[in-house]
Structures are given as structure tokens and as C-alpha cells.
Short mmCIF file of C-alpha atoms in Angstrom, two decimals:
data_model
loop_
_atom_site.label_atom_id
_atom_site.label_comp_id
_atom_site.label_asym_id
_atom_site.label_seq_id
_atom_site.Cartn_x
_atom_site.Cartn_y
_atom_site.Cartn_z
CA MET A 1 15.97 -14.84 -23.35
CA VAL A 2 17.43 -16.47 -19.63
CA ARG A 3 18.93 -13.60 -18.96
CA LYS A 4 16.38 -11.04 -19.02
CA ARG A 5 14.59 -13.89 -16.74
CA GLN A 6 17.00 -13.68 -14.55
CA THR A 7 17.21 -9.87 -14.17
CA ALA A 8 12.85 -10.07 -14.12
CA THR A 9 13.12 -12.68 -11.87
CA ASN A 10 15.73 -11.11 -9.15
CA PRO A 11 15.81 -7.62 -9.16
CA ARG A 12 16.66 -7.41 -5.50
CA GLN A 13 19.92 -8.23 -6.69
CA ASN A 14 20.62 -4.54 -7.76
CA THR A 15 18.80 -2.76 -5.22
CA PRO A 16 21.31 -1.43 -2.38
CA ASP A 17 20.89 -2.59 0.83
CA PHE A 18 19.08 -0.11 3.02
CA GLN A 19 20.91 0.04 6.94
CA ILE A 20 19.29 2.22 9.65
CA PRO A 21 22.82 3.20 12.42
CA LYS A 22 22.17 2.13 15.65
CA GLU A 23 21.82 5.38 17.20
CA GLU A 24 19.43 6.59 14.67
CA GLN A 25 17.47 3.27 16.25
CA LEU A 26 17.97 4.35 19.88
CA ARG A 27 15.78 7.93 18.82
CA LEU A 28 13.52 6.38 16.60
CA ILE A 29 12.88 3.43 19.33
CA GLU A 30 12.78 7.04 22.10
CA GLN A 31 10.62 9.07 19.79
CA THR A 32 8.22 6.70 19.43
CA GLY A 33 7.75 5.29 22.87
CA ILE A 34 7.81 1.95 22.37
CA LEU A 35 9.98 0.53 25.71
CA ASN A 36 7.44 2.74 27.63
CA LYS A 37 4.48 1.21 26.30
CA VAL A 38 6.11 -2.18 27.28
CA SER A 39 6.47 -1.76 30.33
CA ASP A 40 3.36 -0.90 31.36
CA ARG A 41 1.89 -4.04 30.43
CA GLU A 42 3.56 -5.98 32.15
CA PRO A 43 2.65 -4.83 35.75
CA ARG A 44 -1.12 -4.91 34.58
CA ALA A 45 -0.58 -7.71 32.82
CA ASN A 46 1.10 -9.05 36.81
CA SER A 47 -2.10 -7.15 38.87
CA ARG A 48 -4.63 -8.92 36.54
CA SER A 49 -2.66 -12.15 37.29
CA THR A 50 -2.46 -11.75 41.35
CA PRO A 51 -5.58 -10.22 43.11
CA PRO A 52 -6.59 -13.67 42.94
CA ARG A 53 -3.85 -14.91 44.87
CA ALA A 54 -4.52 -11.86 46.96
CA SER A 55 -7.64 -11.64 47.57
CA LYS A 56 -7.66 -15.23 49.21
CA GLU A 57 -4.70 -14.35 51.29
CA ASN A 58 -6.97 -10.86 52.31
CA ASP A 59 -10.27 -13.57 52.62
CA ASP A 60 -7.69 -15.70 55.44
CA ASP A 61 -6.63 -13.17 56.64
CA GLY A 62 -10.30 -11.83 57.77
CA GLU A 63 -12.18 -14.79 58.11
CA TYR A 64 -8.31 -16.09 60.99
CA PRO A 65 -9.62 -12.99 62.90
CA LEU A 66 -13.35 -13.38 63.23
CA ALA A 67 -13.06 -17.53 64.07
CA GLU A 68 -10.20 -16.59 66.90
CA GLU A 69 -13.16 -14.29 68.47
CA ILE A 70 -15.41 -17.26 68.50
CA PHE A 71 -12.91 -19.72 69.83
CA SER A 72 -11.87 -17.73 72.69
CA ALA A 73 -15.80 -16.14 73.55
CA THR A 74 -16.80 -19.67 73.21
CA THR A 75 -13.91 -20.75 76.19
CA LEU A 76 -15.45 -18.00 77.98
CA LEU A 77 -19.35 -18.51 77.42
CA ILE A 78 -18.92 -22.12 78.62
CA PRO A 79 -17.40 -21.67 81.76
CA MET A 80 -19.19 -18.62 82.31
CA SER A 81 -22.87 -20.95 81.74
CA PHE A 82 -21.83 -23.72 84.34
CA LEU A 83 -21.45 -21.26 86.84
CA LEU A 84 -24.07 -19.58 86.53
CA LEU A 85 -26.27 -22.96 86.73
CA LEU A 86 -23.99 -24.06 89.19
CA MET A 87 -25.36 -20.43 91.45
CA TYR A 88 -28.17 -21.03 90.39
CA ILE A 89 -28.35 -24.50 92.12
CA LEU A 90 -26.56 -23.66 95.53
CA ILE A 91 -29.02 -20.83 95.52
CA HIS A 92 -32.00 -23.08 96.10
CA PHE A 93 -29.89 -25.72 98.53
CA GLN A 94 -28.98 -22.48 100.45
CA TYR A 95 -32.46 -21.80 101.39
CA GLY A 96 -33.90 -25.50 101.36
CA GLN A 97 -35.87 -25.68 98.77
CA GLU A 98 -35.72 -28.10 95.83
CA PRO A 99 -33.97 -27.12 92.35
CA SER A 100 -36.93 -27.22 89.67
CA TRP A 101 -35.17 -28.37 87.06
CA GLY A 102 -37.82 -26.54 84.89
CA VAL A 103 -37.27 -23.01 86.23
CA ILE A 104 -33.67 -23.16 86.34
CA SER A 105 -33.90 -24.49 82.18
CA ASP A 106 -36.01 -21.16 81.86
CA ARG A 107 -33.64 -19.14 83.26
CA MET A 108 -30.74 -20.26 81.13
CA LEU A 109 -32.22 -20.47 78.08
CA SER A 110 -32.99 -17.14 78.49
CA SER A 111 -29.90 -16.01 80.17
CA VAL A 112 -27.09 -17.98 77.71
CA PRO A 113 -27.70 -16.20 74.74
CA ILE A 114 -27.56 -13.12 76.13
CA LEU A 115 -24.53 -13.84 78.19
CA ALA A 116 -22.88 -14.94 75.34
CA ILE A 117 -23.04 -12.34 73.09
CA PHE A 118 -22.57 -10.01 76.19
CA ILE A 119 -18.96 -11.18 76.65
CA PHE A 120 -18.03 -11.97 72.63
CA TYR A 121 -18.17 -8.02 72.13
CA THR A 122 -16.27 -7.58 75.68
CA ASN A 123 -13.75 -9.76 74.82
CA ARG A 124 -12.68 -8.46 71.76
CA TYR A 125 -12.15 -4.83 72.94
CA LYS A 126 -10.85 -6.03 76.69
CA HIS A 127 -7.74 -4.14 76.00
CA THR A 128 -9.28 -1.10 75.77
CA ARG A 129 -8.54 1.87 78.87
CA TRP A 130 -12.19 2.40 78.72
CA LEU A 131 -13.50 -1.51 78.92
CA GLN A 132 -11.14 -2.17 81.48
CA ALA A 133 -12.65 1.36 83.22
CA SER A 134 -16.05 -0.03 82.65
CA PHE A 135 -14.94 -3.24 83.89
CA PHE A 136 -14.01 -2.07 86.93
CA VAL A 137 -17.34 -0.37 87.56
CA LEU A 138 -19.12 -3.43 86.77
CA SER A 139 -17.35 -5.52 89.36
CA VAL A 140 -16.81 -3.44 92.14
CA ALA A 141 -20.93 -2.89 91.35
CA SER A 142 -21.84 -6.39 91.20
CA GLY A 143 -19.76 -7.29 94.34
CA ILE A 144 -21.58 -5.12 96.51
CA ARG A 145 -25.04 -5.78 95.31
CA MET A 146 -24.38 -9.12 95.41
CA ILE A 147 -23.50 -8.64 99.45
CA TYR A 148 -25.97 -6.90 100.23
CA HIS A 149 -28.70 -8.51 98.55
CA VAL A 150 -27.29 -12.07 100.62
CA ASN A 151 -27.79 -9.97 103.84
CA TYR A 152 -30.69 -7.77 103.21
CA SER A 153 -32.90 -9.38 100.72
CA ASN A 154 -35.45 -11.58 100.83
CA TRP A 155 -34.74 -15.14 99.47
CA GLN A 156 -37.18 -14.78 96.38
CA VAL A 157 -35.00 -11.53 94.98
CA ASN A 158 -32.07 -13.77 96.09
CA MET A 159 -32.79 -16.71 94.29
CA GLN A 160 -33.28 -14.46 90.98
CA GLN A 161 -31.00 -11.89 90.97
CA CYS A 162 -27.32 -13.31 93.18
CA PRO A 163 -26.40 -16.13 90.62
CA PRO A 164 -26.10 -13.69 87.79
CA LEU A 165 -24.54 -11.22 89.56
CA ALA A 166 -22.13 -13.54 90.88
CA THR A 167 -21.51 -14.48 87.25
CA ILE A 168 -20.86 -10.93 86.22
CA TRP A 169 -18.43 -10.49 89.33
CA VAL A 170 -15.97 -13.62 88.12
CA TYR A 171 -16.00 -12.38 85.02
CA THR A 172 -15.04 -8.70 84.44
CA ILE A 173 -12.52 -10.25 87.50
CA VAL A 174 -10.78 -12.48 84.89
CA GLN A 175 -11.64 -9.71 82.13
CA LEU A 176 -9.20 -7.13 84.21
CA ASP A 177 -5.66 -7.12 84.27
CA LEU A 178 -3.55 -8.11 87.46
CA GLY A 179 -3.78 -4.19 89.31
CA PRO A 180 -7.06 -3.31 89.03
CA ALA A 181 -8.78 -6.21 89.68
CA VAL A 182 -7.02 -6.45 93.39
CA LEU A 183 -7.70 -2.92 93.63
CA ALA A 184 -12.12 -4.13 92.75
CA LEU A 185 -11.24 -6.94 95.00
CA SER A 186 -10.17 -4.42 97.19
CA VAL A 187 -12.34 -1.80 97.35
CA VAL A 188 -15.28 -4.39 97.82
CA GLY A 189 -12.98 -5.75 100.39
CA LEU A 190 -13.80 -2.61 102.09
CA TRP A 191 -17.42 -1.89 101.82
CA VAL A 192 -17.98 -5.85 103.72
CA TRP A 193 -15.73 -4.41 105.74
CA TRP A 194 -17.30 -0.41 106.70
CA THR A 195 -21.14 -1.73 106.78
CA GLY A 196 -20.20 -5.06 108.74
CA ALA A 197 -21.88 -7.53 106.31
CA ARG A 198 -20.96 -11.38 105.87
CA LEU A 199 -20.65 -13.79 103.61
CA VAL A 200 -20.02 -16.72 105.64
CA PHE A 201 -23.80 -17.68 108.03
CA ASN A 202 -23.64 -19.85 110.84
#
């Protein structure tokens, strides 16, 4: 009875071990393609884990240039706005009139937003050739027109148009490269010499 129980409880002792050779194992693995599936899952797992970081980096890269553009435009807008205000005040004293702060504030409130949009978009593309050419033409036109008004127009036209023209003239010269800026000033100077216009009055 004991022997029968032993044989019954241990049937695996009499069965021979079944082993697959290594070459056969490798052949079966290559046929099933298990390794390829595992290698395909690893890049997917990495891609699932990396997008949050990549998206944050892309967001940072997208935010910083815009912040820099706003900061650069603000650093130009502040002095140009003060220049416009100074021109409004000086043109009043030029014709012996007391500056009306109500009129000046109304003109500044209507001019500064337009100036801010103009500075923001032109400052973004100031290094392009077409915008440098536009700055050159605008600089020559605004400079000649301002000097023309000072010499030949009445005081009401001068008080309305000369401050914005002076601000645009200075801004375009600042944004131009050195060579085109010198050339634009030279063109205005030649026009003043040719027409006999004056900038200083006794």
C-alpha cells in the first residue's frame, strides 16, 4: 500500500525531463516576434511620459519671445510717448499759448494706443528689408513734411500735426540701421538746403 501511495503521489518522478535546445528557443522567439513587440512598447511608454515635459518646454518657448517682444515694445513706447507729450507742450510755447492740459490729455489718450500698436508690430519685424525700406521712406516723408509745416503752414496746423510727425521721425531714425538712418537724414538735409527752409527762427 505504501508503495502504491508513493507512486501515486509522485507521478512526475518517472517522466523524463523535456528541454528545448537554445537554438530552437531563439528560432521560436524570432518567429513569434515577441522581442519586436516589447521594443515597440518601450518608445510608446516613453512618448506617453514625455509629452507633459515637452509641452511645458514648448509653452515656455512660446511665452518667452512674446514677453520679450512686449517688454521691448514697452521700452520704446515710454520714451516715444514722453517725446510726443513734450512736442505738444513745446509747440504751445512756440506760439505763445498756455498749454491746455485737457486738450493735451485728450490727444495723448487717442495717440498713445495707436502708437503702441504701431511700435509693437514694427519692432517685431524691424530687421526685415521691406520694413527697413518702409522706415526709410517714412523717415524722409515725416521729416520733410514737418519742416515744411514749420516754414509754410499756419500755427493751428503746426500744433496739430508737428508733434506726431516729430515723434514718427525720431522713431523711424531709431529703428533704422546706421547706414539707412544717416542716408535718410542726409536726404532731409539736402531738401532743406535746396528749398532754403529753416529750422531755427529768430
